[in-house]
């Protein structure tokens, strides 16, 4: 996709006119129009200003620059690279300190990268009851898959509808082919239109995930954290999800002696 086309798509996704974006980036609307239509070749500096005005991620900024023939601005370092040792240690500390409750590290496309022992044990409990999971590390896809987590989620329609709306929101703000492919896979696993319309009233302050495992009903809610000063594509996209018990019975399940081995560290998945 050409840089001008990308720029135009991101601008429309954010419901900005050419004049709106031009004012934000301090460029003439006429020149912006020429860039979007391919009549002008934008400099790297101009594209970076436009990316900042659109609040593009590190990955999308790189994509825009490369599409225009410029080198990427931000690095994209693998999590297992030696340079990422401080980041990986920070992730391990966050996961370890959350024991005995589940915690995991996900990428921008909801793929599982790291999990603490409680998270691993929860997944293994699902495997023990339902058999091997589908060959995917994508947590959203596992929620939707009939051979994944779906049979164990008591309020599956509510959870699935919530995840779909979040995914749609992500797609509305950035043209991402991987997220589009994920959305397509989900539409093959469930009636997404019906799920998007499923918005049951709730008196609780947040969505609760209800799991039926080993004859027990577990109720949890989660928080998502990220690095606030990231200047690397991979680091910016990392999401740390912490699960908390929503009732005393769930708290007791996670804290009961011998339930999970707290001496083990987080593992890559």
PDB file of N, CA and C in Angstrom, residues 101-202:
ATOM      1  N   UNK A 101      -2.129 -15.400  41.823  1.00  0.00           N
ATOM      2  CA  UNK A 101      -3.172 -15.192  40.823  1.00  0.00           C
ATOM      3  C   UNK A 101      -2.564 -15.210  39.425  1.00  0.00           C
ATOM      4  N   UNK A 102      -3.354 -15.558  38.415  1.00  0.00           N
ATOM      5  CA  UNK A 102      -2.834 -15.668  37.041  1.00  0.00           C
ATOM      6  C   UNK A 102      -2.421 -14.317  36.467  1.00  0.00           C
ATOM      7  N   UNK A 103      -1.388 -14.352  35.646  1.00  0.00           N
ATOM      8  CA  UNK A 103      -0.934 -13.157  34.921  1.00  0.00           C
ATOM      9  C   UNK A 103      -0.229 -13.612  33.651  1.00  0.00           C
ATOM     10  N   UNK A 104      -0.310 -12.795  32.604  1.00  0.00           N
ATOM     11  CA  UNK A 104       0.283 -13.172  31.317  1.00  0.00           C
ATOM     12  C   UNK A 104       0.729 -11.932  30.566  1.00  0.00           C
ATOM     13  N   UNK A 105       1.640 -12.130  29.626  1.00  0.00           N
ATOM     14  CA  UNK A 105       2.092 -11.070  28.729  1.00  0.00           C
ATOM     15  C   UNK A 105       1.606 -11.405  27.325  1.00  0.00           C
ATOM     16  N   UNK A 106       0.967 -10.440  26.673  1.00  0.00           N
ATOM     17  CA  UNK A 106       0.403 -10.629  25.346  1.00  0.00           C
ATOM     18  C   UNK A 106       1.001  -9.603  24.390  1.00  0.00           C
ATOM     19  N   UNK A 107       0.974  -9.927  23.089  1.00  0.00           N
ATOM     20  CA  UNK A 107       1.390  -8.936  22.102  1.00  0.00           C
ATOM     21  C   UNK A 107       0.168  -8.166  21.601  1.00  0.00           C
ATOM     22  N   UNK A 108       0.363  -7.308  20.613  1.00  0.00           N
ATOM     23  CA  UNK A 108      -0.723  -6.448  20.130  1.00  0.00           C
ATOM     24  C   UNK A 108      -1.853  -7.224  19.479  1.00  0.00           C
ATOM     25  N   UNK A 109      -1.588  -8.484  19.117  1.00  0.00           N
ATOM     26  CA  UNK A 109      -2.602  -9.294  18.441  1.00  0.00           C
ATOM     27  C   UNK A 109      -3.158 -10.372  19.350  1.00  0.00           C
ATOM     28  N   UNK A 110      -2.942 -10.234  20.667  1.00  0.00           N
ATOM     29  CA  UNK A 110      -3.491 -11.109  21.687  1.00  0.00           C
ATOM     30  C   UNK A 110      -2.878 -12.514  21.674  1.00  0.00           C
ATOM     31  N   UNK A 111      -1.615 -12.590  21.231  1.00  0.00           N
ATOM     32  CA  UNK A 111      -0.888 -13.856  21.322  1.00  0.00           C
ATOM     33  C   UNK A 111      -0.178 -13.927  22.666  1.00  0.00           C
ATOM     34  N   UNK A 112      -0.205 -15.108  23.292  1.00  0.00           N
ATOM     35  CA  UNK A 112       0.396 -15.307  24.607  1.00  0.00           C
ATOM     36  C   UNK A 112       1.904 -15.457  24.469  1.00  0.00           C
ATOM     37  N   UNK A 113       2.666 -14.607  25.186  1.00  0.00           N
ATOM     38  CA  UNK A 113       4.115 -14.627  25.126  1.00  0.00           C
ATOM     39  C   UNK A 113       4.739 -15.187  26.395  1.00  0.00           C
ATOM     40  N   UNK A 114       4.239 -14.779  27.554  1.00  0.00           N
ATOM     41  CA  UNK A 114       4.746 -15.231  28.841  1.00  0.00           C
ATOM     42  C   UNK A 114       3.563 -15.484  29.774  1.00  0.00           C
ATOM     43  N   UNK A 115       3.743 -16.408  30.710  1.00  0.00           N
ATOM     44  CA  UNK A 115       2.683 -16.698  31.675  1.00  0.00           C
ATOM     45  C   UNK A 115       3.311 -17.106  32.993  1.00  0.00           C
ATOM     46  N   UNK A 116       2.725 -16.668  34.102  1.00  0.00           N
ATOM     47  CA  UNK A 116       3.225 -17.103  35.399  1.00  0.00           C
ATOM     48  C   UNK A 116       2.655 -18.490  35.729  1.00  0.00           C
ATOM     49  N   UNK A 117       3.156 -19.151  36.770  1.00  0.00           N
ATOM     50  CA  UNK A 117       2.705 -20.512  37.076  1.00  0.00           C
ATOM     51  C   UNK A 117       1.196 -20.651  37.253  1.00  0.00           C
ATOM     52  N   UNK A 118       0.554 -19.637  37.850  1.00  0.00           N
ATOM     53  CA  UNK A 118      -0.898 -19.723  38.051  1.00  0.00           C
ATOM     54  C   UNK A 118      -1.633 -19.721  36.721  1.00  0.00           C
ATOM     55  N   UNK A 119      -1.172 -18.891  35.779  1.00  0.00           N
ATOM     56  CA  UNK A 119      -1.781 -18.867  34.451  1.00  0.00           C
ATOM     57  C   UNK A 119      -1.565 -20.192  33.734  1.00  0.00           C
ATOM     58  N   UNK A 120      -0.358 -20.724  33.824  1.00  0.00           N
ATOM     59  CA  UNK A 120      -0.056 -22.006  33.193  1.00  0.00           C
ATOM     60  C   UNK A 120      -0.906 -23.118  33.786  1.00  0.00           C
ATOM     61  N   UNK A 121      -1.061 -23.095  35.122  1.00  0.00           N
ATOM     62  CA  UNK A 121      -1.851 -24.135  35.785  1.00  0.00           C
ATOM     63  C   UNK A 121      -3.316 -24.049  35.383  1.00  0.00           C
ATOM     64  N   UNK A 122      -3.820 -22.832  35.203  1.00  0.00           N
ATOM     65  CA  UNK A 122      -5.211 -22.657  34.786  1.00  0.00           C
ATOM     66  C   UNK A 122      -5.422 -23.230  33.392  1.00  0.00           C
ATOM     67  N   UNK A 123      -4.471 -22.987  32.501  1.00  0.00           N
ATOM     68  CA  UNK A 123      -4.557 -23.535  31.146  1.00  0.00           C
ATOM     69  C   UNK A 123      -4.473 -25.055  31.181  1.00  0.00           C
ATOM     70  N   UNK A 124      -3.585 -25.587  32.004  1.00  0.00           N
ATOM     71  CA  UNK A 124      -3.451 -27.038  32.115  1.00  0.00           C
ATOM     72  C   UNK A 124      -4.699 -27.681  32.697  1.00  0.00           C
ATOM     73  N   UNK A 125      -5.401 -26.963  33.584  1.00  0.00           N
ATOM     74  CA  UNK A 125      -6.647 -27.491  34.134  1.00  0.00           C
ATOM     75  C   UNK A 125      -7.701 -27.627  33.042  1.00  0.00           C
ATOM     76  N   UNK A 126      -7.710 -26.669  32.111  1.00  0.00           N
ATOM     77  CA  UNK A 126      -8.620 -26.753  30.967  1.00  0.00           C
ATOM     78  C   UNK A 126      -8.254 -27.939  30.091  1.00  0.00           C
ATOM     79  N   UNK A 127      -6.965 -28.127  29.855  1.00  0.00           N
ATOM     80  CA  UNK A 127      -6.494 -29.254  29.040  1.00  0.00           C
ATOM     81  C   UNK A 127      -6.859 -30.574  29.697  1.00  0.00           C
ATOM     82  N   UNK A 128      -6.710 -30.652  31.021  1.00  0.00           N
ATOM     83  CA  UNK A 128      -7.000 -31.886  31.745  1.00  0.00           C
ATOM     84  C   UNK A 128      -8.462 -32.292  31.605  1.00  0.00           C
ATOM     85  N   UNK A 129      -9.348 -31.315  31.520  1.00  0.00           N
ATOM     86  CA  UNK A 129     -10.771 -31.624  31.411  1.00  0.00           C
ATOM     87  C   UNK A 129     -11.247 -31.733  29.968  1.00  0.00           C
ATOM     88  N   UNK A 130     -10.708 -30.902  29.104  1.00  0.00           N
ATOM     89  CA  UNK A 130     -11.233 -30.850  27.732  1.00  0.00           C
ATOM     90  C   UNK A 130     -10.334 -31.417  26.664  1.00  0.00           C
ATOM     91  N   UNK A 131      -9.117 -31.831  27.040  1.00  0.00           N
ATOM     92  CA  UNK A 131      -8.197 -32.368  26.048  1.00  0.00           C
ATOM     93  C   UNK A 131      -7.306 -31.282  25.471  1.00  0.00           C
ATOM     94  N   UNK A 132      -6.419 -31.639  24.541  1.00  0.00           N
ATOM     95  CA  UNK A 132      -5.464 -30.682  23.965  1.00  0.00           C
ATOM     96  C   UNK A 132      -6.169 -29.487  23.338  1.00  0.00           C
ATOM     97  N   UNK A 133      -5.551 -28.331  23.493  1.00  0.00           N
ATOM     98  CA  UNK A 133      -6.098 -27.113  22.916  1.00  0.00           C
ATOM     99  C   UNK A 133      -5.743 -27.016  21.435  1.00  0.00           C
ATOM    100  N   UNK A 134      -6.503 -26.249  20.656  1.00  0.00           N
ATOM    101  CA  UNK A 134      -6.148 -26.017  19.248  1.00  0.00           C
ATOM    102  C   UNK A 134      -4.749 -25.419  19.133  1.00  0.00           C
ATOM    103  N   UNK A 135      -4.099 -25.646  18.020  1.00  0.00           N
ATOM    104  CA  UNK A 135      -2.730 -25.181  17.818  1.00  0.00           C
ATOM    105  C   UNK A 135      -2.705 -23.691  17.487  1.00  0.00           C
ATOM    106  N   UNK A 136      -2.962 -22.890  18.496  1.00  0.00           N
ATOM    107  CA  UNK A 136      -2.878 -21.446  18.362  1.00  0.00           C
ATOM    108  C   UNK A 136      -2.505 -20.866  19.708  1.00  0.00           C
ATOM    109  N   UNK A 137      -1.682 -19.825  19.690  1.00  0.00           N
ATOM    110  CA  UNK A 137      -1.328 -19.144  20.925  1.00  0.00           C
ATOM    111  C   UNK A 137      -2.129 -17.884  21.115  1.00  0.00           C
ATOM    112  N   UNK A 138      -3.160 -17.683  20.277  1.00  0.00           N
ATOM    113  CA  UNK A 138      -3.965 -16.487  20.362  1.00  0.00           C
ATOM    114  C   UNK A 138      -5.072 -16.661  21.398  1.00  0.00           C
ATOM    115  N   UNK A 139      -5.048 -15.841  22.424  1.00  0.00           N
ATOM    116  CA  UNK A 139      -5.974 -16.027  23.538  1.00  0.00           C
ATOM    117  C   UNK A 139      -7.420 -15.712  23.153  1.00  0.00           C
ATOM    118  N   UNK A 140      -7.635 -14.739  22.272  1.00  0.00           N
ATOM    119  CA  UNK A 140      -8.996 -14.422  21.843  1.00  0.00           C
ATOM    120  C   UNK A 140      -9.558 -15.572  21.009  1.00  0.00           C
ATOM    121  N   UNK A 141      -8.746 -16.117  20.122  1.00  0.00           N
ATOM    122  CA  UNK A 141      -9.200 -17.241  19.311  1.00  0.00           C
ATOM    123  C   UNK A 141      -9.533 -18.442  20.181  1.00  0.00           C
ATOM    124  N   UNK A 142      -8.767 -18.672  21.242  1.00  0.00           N
ATOM    125  CA  UNK A 142      -9.048 -19.787  22.147  1.00  0.00           C
ATOM    126  C   UNK A 142     -10.369 -19.572  22.891  1.00  0.00           C
ATOM    127  N   UNK A 143     -10.689 -18.326  23.191  1.00  0.00           N
ATOM    128  CA  UNK A 143     -11.978 -18.034  23.835  1.00  0.00           C
ATOM    129  C   UNK A 143     -13.135 -18.407  22.918  1.00  0.00           C
ATOM    130  N   UNK A 144     -12.971 -18.201  21.615  1.00  0.00           N
ATOM    131  CA  UNK A 144     -14.045 -18.472  20.659  1.00  0.00           C
ATOM    132  C   UNK A 144     -14.084 -19.924  20.200  1.00  0.00           C
ATOM    133  N   UNK A 145     -12.983 -20.639  20.285  1.00  0.00           N
ATOM    134  CA  UNK A 145     -12.901 -21.985  19.709  1.00  0.00           C
ATOM    135  C   UNK A 145     -13.680 -22.995  20.561  1.00  0.00           C
ATOM    136  N   UNK A 146     -14.528 -23.827  19.914  1.00  0.00           N
ATOM    137  CA  UNK A 146     -15.300 -24.827  20.671  1.00  0.00           C
ATOM    138  C   UNK A 146     -14.431 -25.893  21.334  1.00  0.00           C
ATOM    139  N   UNK A 147     -13.184 -26.030  20.877  1.00  0.00           N
ATOM    140  CA  UNK A 147     -12.269 -26.959  21.519  1.00  0.00           C
ATOM    141  C   UNK A 147     -11.230 -26.232  22.369  1.00  0.00           C
ATOM    142  N   UNK A 148     -11.477 -24.959  22.599  1.00  0.00           N
ATOM    143  CA  UNK A 148     -10.577 -24.159  23.415  1.00  0.00           C
ATOM    144  C   UNK A 148     -11.195 -23.851  24.767  1.00  0.00           C
ATOM    145  N   UNK A 149     -11.240 -22.559  25.121  1.00  0.00           N
ATOM    146  CA  UNK A 149     -11.774 -22.161  26.423  1.00  0.00           C
ATOM    147  C   UNK A 149     -13.295 -22.022  26.419  1.00  0.00           C
ATOM    148  N   UNK A 150     -13.881 -21.940  25.239  1.00  0.00           N
ATOM    149  CA  UNK A 150     -15.306 -21.621  25.137  1.00  0.00           C
ATOM    150  C   UNK A 150     -16.210 -22.513  25.986  1.00  0.00           C
ATOM    151  N   UNK A 151     -16.048 -23.853  26.002  1.00  0.00           N
ATOM    152  CA  UNK A 151     -16.959 -24.680  26.806  1.00  0.00           C
ATOM    153  C   UNK A 151     -16.854 -24.432  28.304  1.00  0.00           C
ATOM    154  N   UNK A 152     -15.779 -23.786  28.751  1.00  0.00           N
ATOM    155  CA  UNK A 152     -15.562 -23.592  30.179  1.00  0.00           C
ATOM    156  C   UNK A 152     -15.989 -22.207  30.663  1.00  0.00           C
ATOM    157  N   UNK A 153     -16.392 -21.337  29.735  1.00  0.00           N
ATOM    158  CA  UNK A 153     -16.782 -19.973  30.100  1.00  0.00           C
ATOM    159  C   UNK A 153     -18.291 -19.902  30.243  1.00  0.00           C
ATOM    160  N   UNK A 154     -18.760 -19.754  31.476  1.00  0.00           N
ATOM    161  CA  UNK A 154     -20.195 -19.775  31.755  1.00  0.00           C
ATOM    162  C   UNK A 154     -20.908 -18.585  31.116  1.00  0.00           C
ATOM    163  N   UNK A 155     -20.274 -17.432  31.088  1.00  0.00           N
ATOM    164  CA  UNK A 155     -20.878 -16.238  30.486  1.00  0.00           C
ATOM    165  C   UNK A 155     -20.195 -15.934  29.152  1.00  0.00           C
ATOM    166  N   UNK A 156     -20.070 -16.968  28.320  1.00  0.00           N
ATOM    167  CA  UNK A 156     -19.307 -16.850  27.086  1.00  0.00           C
ATOM    168  C   UNK A 156     -19.829 -15.769  26.152  1.00  0.00           C
ATOM    169  N   UNK A 157     -21.135 -15.667  25.958  1.00  0.00           N
ATOM    170  CA  UNK A 157     -21.674 -14.677  25.022  1.00  0.00           C
ATOM    171  C   UNK A 157     -21.298 -13.259  25.437  1.00  0.00           C
ATOM    172  N   UNK A 158     -21.345 -12.996  26.733  1.00  0.00           N
ATOM    173  CA  UNK A 158     -20.988 -11.669  27.231  1.00  0.00           C
ATOM    174  C   UNK A 158     -19.507 -11.381  27.007  1.00  0.00           C
ATOM    175  N   UNK A 159     -18.661 -12.356  27.350  1.00  0.00           N
ATOM    176  CA  UNK A 159     -17.218 -12.194  27.191  1.00  0.00           C
ATOM    177  C   UNK A 159     -16.855 -12.059  25.712  1.00  0.00           C
ATOM    178  N   UNK A 160     -17.436 -12.921  24.874  1.00  0.00           N
ATOM    179  CA  UNK A 160     -17.129 -12.887  23.443  1.00  0.00           C
ATOM    180  C   UNK A 160     -17.559 -11.569  22.814  1.00  0.00           C
ATOM    181  N   UNK A 161     -18.726 -11.072  23.182  1.00  0.00           N
ATOM    182  CA  UNK A 161     -19.191  -9.793  22.655  1.00  0.00           C
ATOM    183  C   UNK A 161     -18.279  -8.647  23.074  1.00  0.00           C
ATOM    184  N   UNK A 162     -17.821  -8.679  24.319  1.00  0.00           N
ATOM    185  CA  UNK A 162     -16.903  -7.649  24.810  1.00  0.00           C
ATOM    186  C   UNK A 162     -15.598  -7.661  24.017  1.00  0.00           C
ATOM    187  N   UNK A 163     -15.038  -8.854  23.786  1.00  0.00           N
ATOM    188  CA  UNK A 163     -13.781  -8.971  23.043  1.00  0.00           C
ATOM    189  C   UNK A 163     -13.951  -8.515  21.593  1.00  0.00           C
ATOM    190  N   UNK A 164     -15.079  -8.845  20.993  1.00  0.00           N
ATOM    191  CA  UNK A 164     -15.327  -8.416  19.619  1.00  0.00           C
ATOM    192  C   UNK A 164     -15.399  -6.898  19.515  1.00  0.00           C
ATOM    193  N   UNK A 165     -16.070  -6.273  20.464  1.00  0.00           N
ATOM    194  CA  UNK A 165     -16.172  -4.808  20.425  1.00  0.00           C
ATOM    195  C   UNK A 165     -14.804  -4.167  20.612  1.00  0.00           C
ATOM    196  N   UNK A 166     -13.966  -4.756  21.462  1.00  0.00           N
ATOM    197  CA  UNK A 166     -12.605  -4.226  21.627  1.00  0.00           C
ATOM    198  C   UNK A 166     -11.807  -4.409  20.343  1.00  0.00           C
ATOM    199  N   UNK A 167     -11.959  -5.555  19.699  1.00  0.00           N
ATOM    200  CA  UNK A 167     -11.240  -5.815  18.455  1.00  0.00           C
ATOM    201  C   UNK A 167     -11.702  -4.862  17.355  1.00  0.00           C
ATOM    202  N   UNK A 168     -13.004  -4.640  17.272  1.00  0.00           N
ATOM    203  CA  UNK A 168     -13.539  -3.704  16.281  1.00  0.00           C
ATOM    204  C   UNK A 168     -13.016  -2.289  16.534  1.00  0.00           C
ATOM    205  N   UNK A 169     -12.904  -1.925  17.793  1.00  0.00           N
ATOM    206  CA  UNK A 169     -12.387  -0.600  18.136  1.00  0.00           C
ATOM    207  C   UNK A 169     -10.937  -0.458  17.678  1.00  0.00           C
ATOM    208  N   UNK A 170     -10.152  -1.518  17.887  1.00  0.00           N
ATOM    209  CA  UNK A 170      -8.761  -1.501  17.421  1.00  0.00           C
ATOM    210  C   UNK A 170      -8.697  -1.358  15.909  1.00  0.00           C
ATOM    211  N   UNK A 171      -9.560  -2.087  15.207  1.00  0.00           N
ATOM    212  CA  UNK A 171      -9.569  -2.030  13.749  1.00  0.00           C
ATOM    213  C   UNK A 171     -10.044  -0.675  13.239  1.00  0.00           C
ATOM    214  N   UNK A 172     -10.882  -0.007  14.006  1.00  0.00           N
ATOM    215  CA  UNK A 172     -11.375   1.306  13.600  1.00  0.00           C
ATOM    216  C   UNK A 172     -10.290   2.366  13.667  1.00  0.00           C
ATOM    217  N   UNK A 173      -9.268   2.128  14.488  1.00  0.00           N
ATOM    218  CA  UNK A 173      -8.228   3.139  14.652  1.00  0.00           C
ATOM    219  C   UNK A 173      -6.968   2.832  13.869  1.00  0.00           C
ATOM    220  N   UNK A 174      -6.797   1.582  13.405  1.00  0.00           N
ATOM    221  CA  UNK A 174      -5.588   1.275  12.644  1.00  0.00           C
ATOM    222  C   UNK A 174      -5.845   0.135  11.662  1.00  0.00           C
ATOM    223  N   UNK A 175      -5.448   0.303  10.395  1.00  0.00           N
ATOM    224  CA  UNK A 175      -5.590  -0.775   9.413  1.00  0.00           C
ATOM    225  C   UNK A 175      -4.530  -1.850   9.661  1.00  0.00           C
ATOM    226  N   UNK A 176      -4.913  -2.933  10.286  1.00  0.00           N
ATOM    227  CA  UNK A 176      -3.974  -3.984  10.679  1.00  0.00           C
ATOM    228  C   UNK A 176      -4.422  -5.297  10.044  1.00  0.00           C
ATOM    229  N   UNK A 177      -3.620  -5.810   9.136  1.00  0.00           N
ATOM    230  CA  UNK A 177      -4.004  -7.034   8.421  1.00  0.00           C
ATOM    231  C   UNK A 177      -4.064  -8.238   9.343  1.00  0.00           C
ATOM    232  N   UNK A 178      -3.216  -8.274  10.368  1.00  0.00           N
ATOM    233  CA  UNK A 178      -3.228  -9.418  11.301  1.00  0.00           C
ATOM    234  C   UNK A 178      -4.511  -9.410  12.128  1.00  0.00           C
ATOM    235  N   UNK A 179      -4.912  -8.223  12.606  1.00  0.00           N
ATOM    236  CA  UNK A 179      -6.163  -8.137  13.363  1.00  0.00           C
ATOM    237  C   UNK A 179      -7.360  -8.455  12.473  1.00  0.00           C
ATOM    238  N   UNK A 180      -7.303  -8.019  11.212  1.00  0.00           N
ATOM    239  CA  UNK A 180      -8.402  -8.348  10.285  1.00  0.00           C
ATOM    240  C   UNK A 180      -8.504  -9.849  10.084  1.00  0.00           C
ATOM    241  N   UNK A 181      -7.355 -10.519   9.959  1.00  0.00           N
ATOM    242  CA  UNK A 181      -7.346 -11.968   9.784  1.00  0.00           C
ATOM    243  C   UNK A 181      -7.904 -12.658  11.029  1.00  0.00           C
ATOM    244  N   UNK A 182      -7.561 -12.125  12.212  1.00  0.00           N
ATOM    245  CA  UNK A 182      -8.097 -12.685  13.457  1.00  0.00           C
ATOM    246  C   UNK A 182      -9.611 -12.521  13.497  1.00  0.00           C
ATOM    247  N   UNK A 183     -10.094 -11.345  13.121  1.00  0.00           N
ATOM    248  CA  UNK A 183     -11.536 -11.102  13.117  1.00  0.00           C
ATOM    249  C   UNK A 183     -12.244 -12.066  12.165  1.00  0.00           C
ATOM    250  N   UNK A 184     -11.629 -12.339  11.019  1.00  0.00           N
ATOM    251  CA  UNK A 184     -12.202 -13.273  10.064  1.00  0.00           C
ATOM    252  C   UNK A 184     -12.269 -14.678  10.648  1.00  0.00           C
ATOM    253  N   UNK A 185     -11.217 -15.101  11.357  1.00  0.00           N
ATOM    254  CA  UNK A 185     -11.223 -16.434  11.981  1.00  0.00           C
ATOM    255  C   UNK A 185     -12.326 -16.520  13.033  1.00  0.00           C
ATOM    256  N   UNK A 186     -12.518 -15.451  13.776  1.00  0.00           N
ATOM    257  CA  UNK A 186     -13.569 -15.454  14.796  1.00  0.00           C
ATOM    258  C   UNK A 186     -14.951 -15.555  14.159  1.00  0.00           C
ATOM    259  N   UNK A 187     -15.122 -14.889  13.011  1.00  0.00           N
ATOM    260  CA  UNK A 187     -16.422 -14.941  12.330  1.00  0.00           C
ATOM    261  C   UNK A 187     -16.723 -16.338  11.799  1.00  0.00           C
ATOM    262  N   UNK A 188     -15.686 -17.153  11.617  1.00  0.00           N
ATOM    263  CA  UNK A 188     -15.885 -18.538  11.190  1.00  0.00           C
ATOM    264  C   UNK A 188     -16.189 -19.452  12.364  1.00  0.00           C
ATOM    265  N   UNK A 189     -15.926 -18.975  13.569  1.00  0.00           N
ATOM    266  CA  UNK A 189     -16.156 -19.777  14.776  1.00  0.00           C
ATOM    267  C   UNK A 189     -17.461 -19.418  15.481  1.00  0.00           C
ATOM    268  N   UNK A 190     -18.003 -18.241  15.178  1.00  0.00           N
ATOM    269  CA  UNK A 190     -19.212 -17.811  15.885  1.00  0.00           C
ATOM    270  C   UNK A 190     -19.957 -16.773  15.054  1.00  0.00           C
ATOM    271  N   UNK A 191     -21.208 -16.512  15.442  1.00  0.00           N
ATOM    272  CA  UNK A 191     -22.033 -15.492  14.793  1.00  0.00           C
ATOM    273  C   UNK A 191     -21.665 -14.140  15.402  1.00  0.00           C
ATOM    274  N   UNK A 192     -20.725 -13.445  14.772  1.00  0.00           N
ATOM    275  CA  UNK A 192     -20.210 -12.219  15.370  1.00  0.00           C
ATOM    276  C   UNK A 192     -21.274 -11.116  15.431  1.00  0.00           C
ATOM    277  N   UNK A 193     -22.166 -11.065  14.454  1.00  0.00           N
ATOM    278  CA  UNK A 193     -23.200 -10.035  14.453  1.00  0.00           C
ATOM    279  C   UNK A 193     -24.110 -10.179  15.669  1.00  0.00           C
ATOM    280  N   UNK A 194     -24.497 -11.415  15.964  1.00  0.00           N
ATOM    281  CA  UNK A 194     -25.362 -11.653  17.122  1.00  0.00           C
ATOM    282  C   UNK A 194     -24.626 -11.322  18.419  1.00  0.00           C
ATOM    283  N   UNK A 195     -23.353 -11.658  18.472  1.00  0.00           N
ATOM    284  CA  UNK A 195     -22.575 -11.393  19.685  1.00  0.00           C
ATOM    285  C   UNK A 195     -22.393  -9.898  19.910  1.00  0.00           C
ATOM    286  N   UNK A 196     -22.209  -9.139  18.833  1.00  0.00           N
ATOM    287  CA  UNK A 196     -22.049  -7.698  18.966  1.00  0.00           C
ATOM    288  C   UNK A 196     -23.320  -7.038  19.483  1.00  0.00           C
ATOM    289  N   UNK A 197     -24.463  -7.664  19.207  1.00  0.00           N
ATOM    290  CA  UNK A 197     -25.736  -7.123  19.687  1.00  0.00           C
ATOM    291  C   UNK A 197     -26.041  -7.586  21.108  1.00  0.00           C
ATOM    292  N   UNK A 198     -25.272  -8.562  21.604  1.00  0.00           N
ATOM    293  CA  UNK A 198     -25.527  -9.113  22.930  1.00  0.00           C
ATOM    294  C   UNK A 198     -24.873  -8.212  23.977  1.00  0.00           C
ATOM    295  N   UNK A 199     -25.643  -7.340  24.576  1.00  0.00           N
ATOM    296  CA  UNK A 199     -25.131  -6.418  25.591  1.00  0.00           C
ATOM    297  C   UNK A 199     -26.015  -6.482  26.835  1.00  0.00           C
ATOM    298  N   UNK A 200     -25.899  -7.559  27.605  1.00  0.00           N
ATOM    299  CA  UNK A 200     -26.729  -7.704  28.802  1.00  0.00           C
ATOM    300  C   UNK A 200     -26.423  -6.627  29.830  1.00  0.00           C
ATOM    301  N   UNK A 201     -27.464  -6.194  30.540  1.00  0.00           N
ATOM    302  CA  UNK A 201     -27.278  -5.195  31.589  1.00  0.00           C
ATOM    303  C   UNK A 201     -26.467  -5.800  32.730  1.00  0.00           C
ATOM    304  N   UNK A 202     -25.611  -4.994  33.320  1.00  0.00           N
ATOM    305  CA  UNK A 202     -24.780  -5.477  34.421  1.00  0.00           C
ATOM    306  C   UNK A 202     -24.755  -4.435  35.524  1.00  0.00           C
TER     307      UNK A 202
END
